[in-house]
XYZ file of C-alpha atoms in Angstrom:
287
model
C -21.674 0.246 69.455
C -21.403 3.999 68.971
C -21.239 6.214 72.055
C -23.949 8.839 72.308
C -22.009 11.070 74.719
C -18.245 10.507 74.471
C -16.280 11.840 77.408
C -13.756 14.636 77.182
C -10.848 12.163 77.101
C -12.522 9.991 74.469
C -13.006 13.031 72.256
C -9.400 14.102 72.849
C -8.142 10.679 71.762
C -10.117 11.057 68.541
C -8.773 14.568 68.015
C -5.176 13.384 68.335
C -5.815 10.536 65.878
C -7.266 13.018 63.406
C -4.221 15.267 63.780
C -1.977 12.260 63.253
C -3.829 11.401 60.031
C -3.808 14.980 58.743
C -0.097 15.428 59.436
C 0.539 12.336 57.332
C -1.522 13.844 54.503
C -4.142 11.069 54.494
C -7.859 11.419 53.924
C -10.247 9.374 55.996
C -10.824 6.863 53.202
C -7.092 6.395 52.638
C -6.426 5.721 56.307
C -9.433 3.417 56.534
C -8.202 1.253 53.669
C -4.753 1.009 55.237
C -5.964 -0.091 58.684
C -9.117 -2.046 57.827
C -11.779 0.542 58.673
C -14.452 2.075 56.492
C -14.680 5.894 56.183
C -17.661 6.079 58.542
C -15.709 4.233 61.233
C -12.766 6.602 60.831
C -15.109 9.574 61.274
C -16.702 8.043 64.365
C -13.298 7.166 65.804
C -12.066 10.726 65.356
C -15.172 12.148 67.040
C -14.767 9.798 70.006
C -17.987 7.950 69.232
C -16.371 4.519 68.899
C -13.378 3.029 70.673
C -10.341 1.265 69.253
C -7.841 -1.265 70.523
C -4.243 -0.494 71.411
C -3.177 -2.661 68.468
C -5.211 -0.545 66.059
C -3.921 2.642 67.659
C -0.337 1.546 67.061
C -1.185 0.439 63.517
C -2.644 3.862 62.802
C 0.439 5.568 64.274
C 2.757 3.412 62.156
C 0.680 4.015 59.018
C 0.792 7.765 59.662
C 4.549 7.545 60.284
C 4.196 9.015 63.764
C 7.407 8.424 65.717
C 6.406 10.335 68.847
C 6.548 7.329 71.180
C 5.700 9.226 74.403
C 2.527 10.555 72.751
C 1.590 7.135 71.363
C 2.114 5.559 74.791
C -0.007 8.259 76.450
C -2.804 7.673 73.932
C -2.517 3.928 74.555
C -3.017 4.609 78.259
C -6.290 6.370 77.451
C -7.386 3.386 75.365
C -6.495 0.801 78.009
C -7.693 2.716 81.070
C -9.813 0.398 83.155
C -10.656 2.996 85.755
C -14.074 3.273 87.287
C -16.064 6.178 85.865
C -14.988 9.488 87.388
C -16.933 10.658 90.427
C -18.416 13.463 88.312
C -20.442 10.903 86.330
C -22.790 10.660 89.324
C -23.978 14.153 88.403
C -24.561 13.525 84.689
C -28.345 13.544 84.996
C -28.492 16.608 87.217
C -25.800 19.046 86.019
C -24.941 20.543 82.634
C -22.089 18.931 80.692
C -19.880 21.995 81.227
C -19.625 21.246 84.946
C -18.678 17.620 84.305
C -16.049 18.426 81.699
C -14.261 20.908 83.953
C -14.099 18.231 86.655
C -12.871 15.653 84.127
C -10.184 18.033 82.879
C -8.971 18.617 86.435
C -9.304 14.979 87.451
C -6.869 13.736 84.790
C -4.364 16.616 84.990
C -0.776 16.106 86.134
C -0.528 19.784 87.159
C -3.035 22.653 87.187
C -2.751 26.411 86.710
C -5.573 28.935 86.913
C -5.874 32.669 86.415
C -8.962 34.488 87.663
C -9.761 38.180 87.663
C -13.434 38.279 88.650
C -13.747 35.604 91.343
C -11.668 33.380 93.596
C -10.826 30.159 91.691
C -13.399 27.404 92.161
C -10.823 24.933 93.454
C -10.203 27.199 96.473
C -13.660 28.633 97.184
C -15.378 28.237 100.534
C -18.873 26.788 100.563
C -20.417 30.127 101.526
C -18.551 31.983 98.779
C -19.418 29.393 96.106
C -23.074 29.420 97.131
C -23.195 33.221 96.952
C -21.523 33.152 93.536
C -24.029 30.662 92.097
C -26.910 32.689 93.556
C -25.750 35.762 91.567
C -26.658 34.291 88.159
C -29.316 35.804 85.902
C -31.943 34.578 85.515
C -31.804 33.483 89.160
C -30.842 29.877 89.876
C -33.237 27.828 92.014
C -32.055 27.220 95.583
C -31.888 23.467 95.016
C -29.604 23.972 92.007
C -27.415 26.430 93.916
C -26.930 23.806 96.626
C -26.234 21.086 94.039
C -23.640 23.172 92.209
C -21.994 24.161 95.476
C -21.735 20.527 96.590
C -20.242 19.606 93.211
C -17.676 22.402 93.468
C -16.648 21.321 96.962
C -16.136 17.769 95.676
C -14.026 19.055 92.774
C -11.581 20.515 95.278
C -10.397 17.078 96.382
C -8.097 16.954 93.353
C -5.858 19.644 94.868
C -6.620 19.304 98.582
C -5.619 15.634 98.498
C -2.109 16.615 97.462
C -2.285 14.497 94.310
C -2.188 17.333 91.772
C 0.165 20.337 92.144
C -1.809 23.552 91.717
C -0.840 27.172 91.088
C -3.564 29.828 91.298
C -2.896 33.315 89.953
C -5.568 35.580 91.470
C -6.058 39.186 90.417
C -6.601 41.753 93.154
C -10.001 42.516 91.606
C -11.154 38.986 92.454
C -10.094 39.481 96.077
C -12.054 42.710 96.418
C -15.212 41.800 94.495
C -17.944 40.848 96.971
C -20.760 38.453 96.129
C -22.288 38.212 99.607
C -20.884 41.033 101.709
C -17.569 41.677 103.451
C -17.894 38.893 106.053
C -18.067 36.091 103.465
C -15.321 37.759 101.419
C -13.025 38.161 104.426
C -13.561 34.518 105.382
C -12.793 33.506 101.796
C -9.550 35.467 101.769
C -8.592 33.906 105.103
C -9.182 30.463 103.599
C -6.974 31.401 100.637
C -4.163 32.346 103.004
C -4.484 28.983 104.762
C -4.575 27.060 101.472
C -1.494 28.892 100.231
C 0.484 27.308 103.066
C -0.210 23.809 101.723
C 2.858 22.256 100.046
C 0.814 21.340 96.963
C -0.927 24.709 96.491
C 0.599 27.997 95.397
C -1.469 31.202 95.469
C 0.042 34.256 93.812
C -1.691 37.609 93.635
C -1.634 39.935 90.631
C -2.089 43.446 92.109
C -3.852 46.302 90.350
C -0.544 48.049 89.696
C 0.986 45.066 87.878
C 1.788 45.556 84.218
C 1.131 43.277 81.244
C -1.668 41.039 82.540
C -4.160 39.114 80.382
C -7.507 40.618 79.451
C -9.849 40.804 82.478
C -12.258 38.444 80.709
C -9.731 35.643 80.534
C -10.425 33.463 83.565
C -8.753 30.240 82.515
C -7.544 26.824 83.639
C -4.502 25.121 82.142
C -4.166 21.377 82.710
C -0.871 19.631 82.013
C -1.215 16.124 80.597
C 1.180 13.160 80.654
C 2.897 14.691 77.609
C 2.853 18.289 76.412
C 0.774 17.358 73.356
C -2.068 16.290 75.677
C -2.202 19.511 77.673
C -5.558 21.309 77.578
C -7.023 24.669 78.545
C -10.474 25.843 79.515
C -11.800 29.393 79.555
C -14.985 30.743 81.143
C -17.265 32.796 78.903
C -20.703 34.308 79.269
C -22.091 31.420 77.225
C -20.394 28.564 79.041
C -16.913 27.093 78.896
C -14.575 26.906 75.926
C -12.020 24.108 75.635
C -8.718 24.455 73.784
C -6.268 21.761 72.708
C -4.649 22.968 69.483
C -0.865 23.510 69.613
C -1.276 27.212 68.809
C -3.814 27.821 71.575
C -1.807 25.839 74.125
C 1.342 27.803 73.281
C -0.579 31.036 73.920
C -1.804 29.851 77.310
C 1.681 28.714 78.295
C 2.961 32.177 77.371
C 0.266 33.748 79.575
C 1.317 31.524 82.487
C 4.955 32.531 82.007
C 3.803 36.143 82.001
C 1.936 35.583 85.266
C 4.990 33.984 86.868
C 7.036 37.104 86.179
C 4.245 39.568 87.030
C 2.518 38.197 90.145
C 3.737 38.690 93.688
C 5.654 35.748 95.105
C 3.969 33.412 97.608
C 5.081 35.224 100.767
C 4.247 38.645 99.330
C 0.869 37.296 98.219
C 0.016 36.005 101.703
C 0.935 39.379 103.207
C -1.131 41.169 100.538
C -4.182 38.938 101.116
C -3.978 39.384 104.897
C -3.895 43.161 104.452
C -7.065 43.110 102.307
C -8.786 40.836 104.829
C -7.890 43.157 107.713
C -8.995 46.187 105.678
C -12.416 44.593 105.097
C -12.802 43.581 108.732
C -11.803 47.020 110.045
C -13.932 48.922 107.552
C -17.107 46.959 108.144
C -16.628 46.087 111.789
């Protein structure tokens, strides 16, 4: 039976199978004849709308002369996963798909990187800060939806607070100074960032205003490492929702941006000192 709403991972499996076919120079009909599928089934498989067995996956890989065994094994793991649905599925009827797909991306990552220039990264926001941020949307978001989105964001944070997934957050100074609900909430948020940065699993590095060669201010992004490099993924926030990237060219660009951040941002100790100074400045200025 065809899936009406394939998950992010199901679609990614299909994307990788399509790339495998295209790299071998096969059309959908050619591949279908070789592995016992009709063209419509190949199309549905590559869009994540129908599943396949591990045996068929390996047959397709062999037919396409793919010898990347780590990638094939990682795709087989997606096929054979018998996990319970992710916790985010509980929100499917109440939140937009964008929210769920960000959580799914984070939930399956082996390591996470973010860069934000307009707000503190969602994975490290306090409840008060997140609530204020959601309340700033236009047109205004209903109070019930603000509370729902805030609760969802707090639950997302378990992926890094549990210590399961190593996380590096590059935060621009602009994000530390931009206030969504006054200096008190902002100062508390910065204090929480300082505390989080002391966790062994979390690294917070600040990009100050005087740093050179930083990405465009509009590029708030998340980079999620997969079990193999080919299954890495990136997500960028835009004014019209999220954009997801998984092509080799896009992923190479994001990796280059992360390398740039590593050489540009303050180190962890310098960042903590910098954040404390901004917090104290806000507290002293506004009493």
